[in-house]
């Protein structure tokens, strides 16, 4: 057996062992034991066909919710947020909004931008704060 094939089989076995399985039509691996599945989106996905997303099905699994990037830092409003916020709901998906936190900007300023941007409705998920570590120092 060739090395690369053997490694691929081992990785696949490892993923399946820990409860993840590939869903080819979604192009992702998902936890097999979860009863609800969703996506997170931002401007990087550009113009999303929400009608198509709402219809996505694969072997009994469907996408049921979306977390949508609303804001980042002090001034950035995702250019697709309003569209994504409206169309995700119109197409029957549960929705939530998130703010991408910038550690160099005061938290109250960021919260204000987020709350001015997002118009929550009954049934929406609570606000989410996306905090990611960015290492900006050189490694030696």
mmCIF file of C-alpha atoms in Angstrom:
data_model
loop_
_atom_site.group_PDB
_atom_site.id
_atom_site.type_symbol
_atom_site.label_atom_id
_atom_site.label_comp_id
_atom_site.label_asym_id
_atom_site.label_seq_id
_atom_site.Cartn_x
_atom_site.Cartn_y
_atom_site.Cartn_z
ATOM 1 C CA UNK A 1 0.000 0.000 0.000
ATOM 2 C CA UNK A 2 1.428 3.393 -0.894
ATOM 3 C CA UNK A 3 2.253 5.862 1.887
ATOM 4 C CA UNK A 4 -0.135 8.619 0.772
ATOM 5 C CA UNK A 5 -3.091 6.271 0.390
ATOM 6 C CA UNK A 6 -2.388 4.729 3.786
ATOM 7 C CA UNK A 7 -2.186 8.171 5.409
ATOM 8 C CA UNK A 8 -5.430 9.275 3.747
ATOM 9 C CA UNK A 9 -7.198 6.158 5.019
ATOM 10 C CA UNK A 10 -5.861 6.769 8.535
ATOM 11 C CA UNK A 11 -7.036 10.395 8.502
ATOM 12 C CA UNK A 12 -10.461 9.389 7.183
ATOM 13 C CA UNK A 13 -10.742 6.711 9.853
ATOM 14 C CA UNK A 14 -9.713 9.231 12.526
ATOM 15 C CA UNK A 15 -12.362 11.732 11.408
ATOM 16 C CA UNK A 16 -15.089 9.088 11.231
ATOM 17 C CA UNK A 17 -13.981 7.684 14.586
ATOM 18 C CA UNK A 18 -14.560 11.013 16.284
ATOM 19 C CA UNK A 19 -18.022 11.432 14.815
ATOM 20 C CA UNK A 20 -17.475 13.605 11.754
ATOM 21 C CA UNK A 21 -18.545 12.609 8.299
ATOM 22 C CA UNK A 22 -18.104 14.249 4.915
ATOM 23 C CA UNK A 23 -21.127 15.760 3.202
ATOM 24 C CA UNK A 24 -20.025 16.128 -0.389
ATOM 25 C CA UNK A 25 -22.784 18.464 -1.570
ATOM 26 C CA UNK A 26 -22.006 20.864 1.310
ATOM 27 C CA UNK A 27 -18.227 20.462 0.769
ATOM 28 C CA UNK A 28 -17.664 20.109 4.531
ATOM 29 C CA UNK A 29 -17.396 17.504 7.268
ATOM 30 C CA UNK A 30 -20.077 17.694 9.927
ATOM 31 C CA UNK A 31 -20.648 16.089 13.312
ATOM 32 C CA UNK A 32 -22.836 13.080 12.645
ATOM 33 C CA UNK A 33 -24.589 13.266 16.011
ATOM 34 C CA UNK A 34 -25.776 16.891 15.695
ATOM 35 C CA UNK A 35 -29.475 17.340 15.007
ATOM 36 C CA UNK A 36 -29.214 20.838 13.531
ATOM 37 C CA UNK A 37 -26.614 22.258 11.141
ATOM 38 C CA UNK A 38 -25.772 25.731 9.959
ATOM 39 C CA UNK A 39 -23.211 28.034 8.413
ATOM 40 C CA UNK A 40 -21.492 31.308 9.167
ATOM 41 C CA UNK A 41 -21.110 33.858 6.398
ATOM 42 C CA UNK A 42 -19.508 37.213 5.723
ATOM 43 C CA UNK A 43 -18.463 39.350 2.785
ATOM 44 C CA UNK A 44 -15.974 36.656 1.778
ATOM 45 C CA UNK A 45 -18.857 34.506 0.459
ATOM 46 C CA UNK A 46 -20.032 37.504 -1.584
ATOM 47 C CA UNK A 47 -23.593 37.308 -2.961
ATOM 48 C CA UNK A 48 -25.262 34.246 -1.452
ATOM 49 C CA UNK A 49 -28.184 32.494 -3.112
ATOM 50 C CA UNK A 50 -30.266 32.073 0.062
ATOM 51 C CA UNK A 51 -33.041 30.239 -1.749
ATOM 52 C CA UNK A 52 -30.498 27.618 -2.792
ATOM 53 C CA UNK A 53 -29.010 27.430 0.713
ATOM 54 C CA UNK A 54 -32.470 26.833 2.203
ATOM 55 C CA UNK A 55 -33.038 23.945 -0.216
ATOM 56 C CA UNK A 56 -29.693 22.207 0.408
ATOM 57 C CA UNK A 57 -30.233 18.608 1.467
ATOM 58 C CA UNK A 58 -27.886 15.655 1.625
ATOM 59 C CA UNK A 59 -28.821 12.265 3.004
ATOM 60 C CA UNK A 60 -31.423 13.675 5.389
ATOM 61 C CA UNK A 61 -29.267 16.596 6.518
ATOM 62 C CA UNK A 62 -30.162 20.196 5.782
ATOM 63 C CA UNK A 63 -28.798 23.578 6.724
ATOM 64 C CA UNK A 64 -31.207 25.222 9.155
ATOM 65 C CA UNK A 65 -29.430 28.339 10.418
ATOM 66 C CA UNK A 66 -26.872 30.966 9.547
ATOM 67 C CA UNK A 67 -24.675 33.209 11.637
ATOM 68 C CA UNK A 68 -24.065 36.376 9.651
ATOM 69 C CA UNK A 69 -21.208 38.803 10.159
ATOM 70 C CA UNK A 70 -22.612 42.245 10.880
ATOM 71 C CA UNK A 71 -19.728 44.383 12.042
ATOM 72 C CA UNK A 72 -16.030 44.507 12.841
ATOM 73 C CA UNK A 73 -14.088 46.836 15.060
ATOM 74 C CA UNK A 74 -15.126 50.473 15.276
ATOM 75 C CA UNK A 75 -16.487 51.264 11.799
ATOM 76 C CA UNK A 76 -16.761 48.265 9.498
ATOM 77 C CA UNK A 77 -20.235 47.088 8.568
ATOM 78 C CA UNK A 78 -20.150 43.978 6.391
ATOM 79 C CA UNK A 79 -21.322 45.160 2.944
ATOM 80 C CA UNK A 80 -23.519 42.075 2.536
ATOM 81 C CA UNK A 81 -24.998 42.100 6.043
ATOM 82 C CA UNK A 82 -28.349 43.779 5.311
ATOM 83 C CA UNK A 83 -28.966 41.558 2.307
ATOM 84 C CA UNK A 84 -27.922 38.373 4.124
ATOM 85 C CA UNK A 85 -29.917 39.294 7.234
ATOM 86 C CA UNK A 86 -33.101 39.859 5.257
ATOM 87 C CA UNK A 87 -32.864 37.009 2.742
ATOM 88 C CA UNK A 88 -31.796 34.328 5.217
ATOM 89 C CA UNK A 89 -34.995 34.938 7.189
ATOM 90 C CA UNK A 90 -37.184 35.247 4.066
ATOM 91 C CA UNK A 91 -35.948 31.816 3.002
ATOM 92 C CA UNK A 92 -36.830 30.156 6.300
ATOM 93 C CA UNK A 93 -33.455 29.898 7.987
ATOM 94 C CA UNK A 94 -32.941 30.677 11.638
ATOM 95 C CA UNK A 95 -30.402 33.474 11.935
ATOM 96 C CA UNK A 96 -27.926 35.104 14.243
ATOM 97 C CA UNK A 97 -25.566 38.042 13.860
ATOM 98 C CA UNK A 98 -21.983 38.339 15.009
ATOM 99 C CA UNK A 99 -19.417 41.058 15.595
ATOM 100 C CA UNK A 100 -15.738 40.431 14.823
ATOM 101 C CA UNK A 101 -13.925 41.874 17.833
ATOM 102 C CA UNK A 102 -10.860 44.099 17.439
ATOM 103 C CA UNK A 103 -8.765 44.106 20.635
ATOM 104 C CA UNK A 104 -7.316 47.550 19.845
ATOM 105 C CA UNK A 105 -10.765 49.233 19.918
ATOM 106 C CA UNK A 106 -12.760 49.947 23.082
ATOM 107 C CA UNK A 107 -15.486 47.356 23.642
ATOM 108 C CA UNK A 108 -18.321 49.893 24.200
ATOM 109 C CA UNK A 109 -17.551 51.534 20.842
ATOM 110 C CA UNK A 110 -17.744 48.155 19.102
ATOM 111 C CA UNK A 111 -20.936 47.200 20.926
ATOM 112 C CA UNK A 112 -22.562 50.473 19.870
ATOM 113 C CA UNK A 113 -21.765 49.841 16.190
ATOM 114 C CA UNK A 114 -23.148 46.306 16.407
ATOM 115 C CA UNK A 115 -26.365 47.344 18.147
ATOM 116 C CA UNK A 116 -26.920 50.210 15.694
ATOM 117 C CA UNK A 117 -26.469 47.820 12.765
ATOM 118 C CA UNK A 118 -28.482 44.754 13.771
ATOM 119 C CA UNK A 119 -32.263 44.848 14.105
ATOM 120 C CA UNK A 120 -33.059 41.693 16.051
ATOM 121 C CA UNK A 121 -36.485 40.081 15.742
ATOM 122 C CA UNK A 122 -38.223 37.459 17.823
ATOM 123 C CA UNK A 123 -36.734 34.062 17.049
ATOM 124 C CA UNK A 124 -33.254 35.337 16.169
ATOM 125 C CA UNK A 125 -30.294 33.825 17.987
ATOM 126 C CA UNK A 126 -28.604 35.999 20.637
ATOM 127 C CA UNK A 127 -25.712 38.225 19.565
ATOM 128 C CA UNK A 128 -22.345 36.507 19.141
ATOM 129 C CA UNK A 129 -18.881 37.975 19.624
ATOM 130 C CA UNK A 130 -16.168 36.482 17.395
ATOM 131 C CA UNK A 131 -12.841 36.772 19.209
ATOM 132 C CA UNK A 132 -9.838 35.388 17.386
ATOM 133 C CA UNK A 133 -6.198 35.523 18.305
ATOM 134 C CA UNK A 134 -3.962 37.296 15.832
ATOM 135 C CA UNK A 135 -0.289 36.815 16.487
ATOM 136 C CA UNK A 136 1.474 39.900 15.154
ATOM 137 C CA UNK A 137 4.902 39.279 16.658
ATOM 138 C CA UNK A 138 7.699 37.508 14.812
ATOM 139 C CA UNK A 139 8.501 33.945 15.780
ATOM 140 C CA UNK A 140 12.130 33.192 16.591
#
